Amino acid sequence: QVQLVESGGGLVQAGASLRLSCAASGLTFIRTTLGWFRQAPGKEREFVAAITWASRNTHYADSVKDRFTISRDNAKNTLYLQMNSLKSEDTAVYYCATTRKTVSRTAGDFDSWGQGTQVTVSS
């Protein structure tokens, strides 16, 4: 059974940084493409970033490119999202997820999800 547990969210001011973590278990982590999504109140869940299993390819939403960095530590079965220069529009619940596809930006392609961690950016 796949289990994903996010942590690292919080309340910060605009311009600050946060690093989210996602601890994974119950899957062959090293062979899995992982992603971060977020969902703000009243909005659809949206793609943030994804990283292939060998970290050879990373993909970002235009809204976070050059501010966020996705990475993974296969030895620790942990996914990260470094978020810099945070903006009020980054406020959302952030979820990590796994997919069997090599790469995808579509939430429907992701099979397992964590419970989410709240990020709130005050302006």
Coordinates of N, CA and C in Angstrom, one line a residue:
Q1 N 0.8 -1.2 0.0 CA 0.0 0.0 0.0 C 0.9 1.2 0.0
V2 N 0.6 2.1 -1.0 CA 1.4 3.3 -1.1 C 1.0 4.3 0.0
Q3 N 1.9 4.9 0.6 CA 1.6 6.0 1.6 C 2.6 7.2 1.3
L4 N 2.0 8.3 1.2 CA 2.7 9.6 1.0 C 2.3 10.6 2.1
V5 N 3.3 11.1 2.7 CA 3.1 12.0 3.8 C 3.8 13.3 3.6
E6 N 3.1 14.4 3.4 CA 3.7 15.7 3.2 C 3.9 16.4 4.5
S7 N 4.9 17.3 4.5 CA 5.2 18.2 5.6 C 5.9 19.4 5.2
G8 N 6.0 20.4 6.1 CA 6.8 21.6 5.7 C 6.0 22.8 5.4
G9 N 4.7 22.7 5.4 CA 3.9 23.8 5.1 C 3.8 24.8 6.3
G10 N 3.2 25.9 6.0 CA 3.1 26.9 7.1 C 2.7 28.3 6.6
L11 N 2.7 29.2 7.5 CA 2.3 30.6 7.2 C 3.6 31.4 7.1
V12 N 3.8 32.1 5.9 CA 4.9 32.9 5.7 C 4.5 34.2 5.0
Q13 N 5.4 35.2 5.0 CA 5.2 36.4 4.4 C 5.6 36.3 2.9
A14 N 5.1 37.2 2.1 CA 5.5 37.2 0.7 C 7.0 37.5 0.6
G15 N 7.6 36.7 -0.3 CA 9.0 36.8 -0.5 C 9.8 35.8 0.2
A16 N 9.2 35.1 1.2 CA 9.9 34.1 2.0 C 10.0 32.8 1.2
S17 N 10.7 31.8 1.9 CA 10.9 30.5 1.3 C 10.3 29.4 2.2
L18 N 10.0 28.3 1.6 CA 9.6 27.1 2.4 C 10.1 25.9 1.6
R19 N 10.4 24.8 2.3 CA 10.7 23.6 1.7 C 9.7 22.5 2.1
L20 N 9.0 22.0 1.2 CA 8.0 20.9 1.5 C 8.7 19.6 1.3
S21 N 8.3 18.6 2.1 CA 8.9 17.2 1.9 C 7.7 16.3 1.8
C22 N 8.0 15.2 1.1 CA 7.0 14.1 1.0 C 7.7 12.8 1.2
A23 N 7.4 12.1 2.3 CA 8.0 10.8 2.6 C 7.1 9.7 2.0
A24 N 7.7 8.9 1.2 CA 7.0 7.8 0.5 C 7.3 6.4 1.0
S25 N 6.3 5.6 1.0 CA 6.5 4.2 1.4 C 5.6 3.3 0.6
G26 N 5.9 2.0 0.5 CA 5.0 1.1 -0.1 C 5.1 1.1 -1.7
L27 N 6.1 1.6 -2.2 CA 6.3 1.7 -3.7 C 7.8 1.6 -4.0
T28 N 8.0 1.2 -5.2 CA 9.4 1.2 -5.7 C 9.7 2.7 -6.1
F29 N 10.2 3.4 -5.1 CA 10.4 4.8 -5.2 C 11.2 5.2 -6.3
I30 N 12.3 4.5 -6.5 CA 13.3 4.9 -7.4 C 12.8 4.8 -8.9
R31 N 11.8 4.0 -9.1 CA 11.2 3.8 -10.5 C 10.0 4.6 -10.7
T32 N 9.7 5.6 -9.8 CA 8.4 6.2 -9.9 C 8.5 7.7 -10.2
T33 N 7.8 8.2 -11.1 CA 7.7 9.6 -11.4 C 6.8 10.3 -10.3
L34 N 7.3 11.4 -9.8 CA 6.6 12.0 -8.7 C 6.2 13.5 -9.0
G35 N 5.1 13.9 -8.4 CA 4.7 15.3 -8.7 C 4.2 16.0 -7.5
W36 N 4.1 17.3 -7.6 CA 3.5 18.2 -6.7 C 2.3 18.9 -7.4
F37 N 1.2 18.9 -6.7 CA 0.0 19.7 -7.2 C -0.4 20.6 -6.0
R38 N -1.3 21.5 -6.3 CA -1.8 22.4 -5.3 C -3.3 22.7 -5.6
Q39 N -4.0 23.0 -4.5 CA -5.4 23.4 -4.7 C -5.7 24.5 -3.7
A40 N -6.1 25.6 -4.3 CA -6.6 26.8 -3.5 C -8.1 26.7 -3.4
P41 N -8.6 27.3 -2.3 CA -10.1 27.3 -2.1 C -10.9 27.7 -3.3
G42 N -11.8 26.9 -3.7 CA -12.7 27.3 -4.8 C -12.1 27.1 -6.2
K43 N -10.9 26.5 -6.2 CA -10.2 26.3 -7.5 C -9.9 24.8 -7.7
E44 N -9.7 24.5 -9.0 CA -9.3 23.2 -9.4 C -7.9 22.8 -8.9
R45 N -7.6 21.5 -8.7 CA -6.3 21.1 -8.3 C -5.4 21.4 -9.6
E46 N -4.2 22.0 -9.4 CA -3.4 22.3 -10.5 C -2.0 21.8 -10.3
F47 N -1.4 21.5 -11.5 CA 0.0 20.9 -11.5 C 1.0 22.0 -11.1
V48 N 2.0 21.6 -10.3 CA 3.1 22.5 -9.9 C 4.4 22.1 -10.5
A49 N 4.8 20.8 -10.2 CA 6.1 20.3 -10.7 C 6.1 18.8 -10.7
A50 N 7.0 18.2 -11.5 CA 7.1 16.8 -11.6 C 8.6 16.4 -11.8
I51 N 9.0 15.2 -11.4 CA 10.3 14.8 -11.6 C 10.3 13.3 -11.9
T52 N 11.1 12.9 -12.9 CA 11.1 11.5 -13.3 C 12.0 10.8 -12.4
W53 N 11.9 9.4 -12.5 CA 12.5 8.6 -11.5 C 14.0 8.8 -11.3
A54 N 14.7 9.0 -12.4 CA 16.2 9.2 -12.3 C 16.6 10.6 -12.2
S55 N 15.6 11.5 -11.9 CA 15.8 13.0 -11.8 C 16.4 13.5 -13.1
R56 N 16.2 12.8 -14.2 CA 16.8 13.3 -15.4 C 16.0 14.4 -16.0
N57 N 14.7 14.5 -15.7 CA 13.8 15.5 -16.2 C 12.9 16.1 -15.1
T58 N 12.8 17.4 -15.1 CA 11.9 18.1 -14.2 C 11.0 19.0 -15.1
H59 N 9.8 19.2 -14.6 CA 8.8 19.9 -15.3 C 8.1 20.8 -14.3
Y60 N 7.8 22.1 -14.8 CA 7.2 23.0 -13.9 C 6.1 23.8 -14.6
A61 N 5.1 24.2 -13.8 CA 4.1 25.1 -14.2 C 4.7 26.4 -14.5
D62 N 4.2 27.1 -15.5 CA 4.8 28.5 -15.8 C 4.8 29.4 -14.6
S63 N 3.7 29.2 -13.8 CA 3.6 30.2 -12.6 C 4.6 30.0 -11.5
V64 N 5.3 28.9 -11.5 CA 6.3 28.6 -10.5 C 7.7 28.5 -11.0
K65 N 7.8 28.4 -12.3 CA 9.2 28.2 -12.9 C 10.1 29.3 -12.5
D66 N 11.3 29.0 -12.2 CA 12.4 29.9 -11.7 C 12.2 30.3 -10.3
R67 N 11.1 29.9 -9.6 CA 11.0 30.1 -8.2 C 11.0 28.8 -7.4
F68 N 10.4 27.8 -7.9 CA 10.3 26.5 -7.2 C 11.3 25.5 -7.8
T69 N 11.8 24.6 -7.0 CA 12.7 23.5 -7.5 C 12.2 22.2 -6.9
I70 N 12.0 21.2 -7.7 CA 11.6 19.9 -7.3 C 12.8 19.0 -7.3
S71 N 12.9 18.2 -6.3 CA 14.1 17.3 -6.2 C 13.7 16.0 -5.5
R72 N 14.5 15.0 -5.5 CA 14.2 13.8 -4.8 C 15.5 13.2 -4.3
D73 N 15.3 12.5 -3.2 CA 16.4 11.7 -2.6 C 16.0 10.2 -2.6
N74 N 16.4 9.5 -3.5 CA 16.0 8.1 -3.7 C 16.4 7.2 -2.5
A75 N 17.5 7.6 -1.9 CA 18.0 6.8 -0.8 C 17.1 7.0 0.4
K76 N 16.5 8.1 0.5 CA 15.6 8.4 1.7 C 14.1 8.3 1.3
N77 N 13.8 7.9 0.0 CA 12.4 7.8 -0.4 C 11.6 9.1 -0.1
T78 N 12.3 10.2 -0.4 CA 11.7 11.5 -0.1 C 11.7 12.4 -1.3
L79 N 10.6 13.1 -1.5 CA 10.4 14.1 -2.5 C 10.4 15.5 -1.9
Y80 N 11.0 16.5 -2.5 CA 11.1 17.8 -2.0 C 10.5 18.9 -3.0
L81 N 10.1 20.0 -2.4 CA 9.7 21.1 -3.2 C 10.3 22.4 -2.5
Q82 N 11.3 22.9 -3.1 CA 11.9 24.2 -2.5 C 11.1 25.3 -3.2
M83 N 10.5 26.2 -2.4 CA 9.7 27.3 -2.9 C 10.3 28.6 -2.4
N84 N 10.8 29.4 -3.3 CA 11.4 30.7 -3.0 C 10.5 31.8 -3.6
S85 N 10.8 33.0 -3.1 CA 10.0 34.2 -3.5 C 8.5 33.9 -3.6
L86 N 8.0 33.4 -2.5 CA 6.6 33.1 -2.4 C 5.7 34.3 -2.6
K87 N 4.6 34.0 -3.2 CA 3.6 35.1 -3.5 C 2.3 34.7 -2.9
S88 N 1.4 35.6 -2.7 CA 0.1 35.4 -2.1 C -0.7 34.3 -2.9
E89 N -0.5 34.4 -4.2 CA -1.2 33.4 -5.1 C -0.7 32.0 -5.0
D90 N 0.4 31.8 -4.3 CA 0.9 30.4 -4.0 C 0.1 29.8 -2.9
T91 N -0.7 30.5 -2.2 CA -1.5 30.0 -1.1 C -2.4 28.9 -1.5
A92 N -2.2 27.7 -0.9 CA -3.0 26.5 -1.4 C -2.6 25.3 -0.4
V93 N -3.3 24.3 -0.6 CA -2.9 23.0 0.0 C -2.1 22.3 -1.1
Y94 N -0.9 21.8 -0.7 CA 0.1 21.2 -1.6 C 0.0 19.7 -1.4
Y95 N 0.0 19.0 -2.5 CA -0.1 17.5 -2.5 C 1.0 16.9 -3.3
C96 N 1.6 15.8 -2.8 CA 2.5 15.0 -3.6 C 1.7 13.8 -4.1
A97 N 2.2 13.3 -5.2 CA 1.5 12.2 -5.9 C 2.4 11.4 -6.8
T98 N 2.0 10.2 -7.1 CA 2.8 9.3 -7.9 C 2.1 8.9 -9.2
T99 N 2.8 8.7 -10.2 CA 2.2 8.3 -11.5 C 3.1 7.2 -12.1
R100 N 2.4 6.3 -12.9 CA 3.1 5.2 -13.6 C 3.6 5.7 -14.9
K101 N 3.1 6.9 -15.3 CA 3.6 7.5 -16.6 C 5.0 8.1 -16.4
T102 N 5.7 8.2 -17.5 CA 7.0 8.7 -17.4 C 7.0 10.2 -17.0
V103 N 6.0 10.9 -17.6 CA 5.8 12.3 -17.2 C 4.4 12.7 -17.4
S104 N 3.8 13.5 -16.6 CA 2.5 14.0 -16.8 C 2.3 15.2 -16.0
R105 N 1.4 16.1 -16.5 CA 0.9 17.3 -15.7 C -0.5 17.2 -15.4
T106 N -1.1 16.0 -15.6 CA -2.6 15.9 -15.4 C -2.8 15.1 -14.1
A107 N -3.6 15.7 -13.3 CA -3.9 15.0 -12.0 C -4.5 13.6 -12.1
G108 N -5.3 13.5 -13.2 CA -5.9 12.2 -13.4 C -5.0 11.0 -13.7
D109 N -3.8 11.4 -14.1 CA -2.7 10.4 -14.4 C -2.0 9.9 -13.1
F110 N -2.2 10.6 -12.0 CA -1.5 10.3 -10.8 C -2.4 9.3 -9.9
D111 N -1.7 8.3 -9.4 CA -2.5 7.2 -8.8 C -2.7 7.4 -7.3
S112 N -1.6 7.8 -6.6 CA -1.6 7.9 -5.2 C -1.3 9.3 -4.7
W113 N -2.0 9.7 -3.7 CA -1.9 11.1 -3.2 C -1.7 11.1 -1.7
G114 N -0.9 12.1 -1.3 CA -0.8 12.4 0.2 C -2.0 13.2 0.7
Q115 N -2.0 13.5 1.9 CA -3.1 14.2 2.6 C -3.0 15.7 2.4
G116 N -1.9 16.2 2.0 CA -1.7 17.6 1.7 C -1.1 18.4 2.9
T117 N -0.5 19.5 2.6 CA 0.1 20.4 3.6 C -0.3 21.8 3.2
Q118 N -0.7 22.6 4.1 CA -1.2 23.9 3.9 C 0.0 24.9 3.8
V119 N 0.0 25.7 2.7 CA 0.9 26.8 2.6 C 0.1 28.1 2.5
T120 N 0.4 29.0 3.4 CA -0.3 30.3 3.3 C 0.7 31.4 3.3
V121 N 0.6 32.3 2.3 CA 1.5 33.4 2.1 C 0.7 34.7 2.3
S122 N 1.2 35.4 3.2 CA 0.5 36.7 3.5 C 1.2 37.8 2.7
S123 N 0.4 38.7 2.2 CA 1.0 39.8 1.5 C 1.2 41.1 2.3

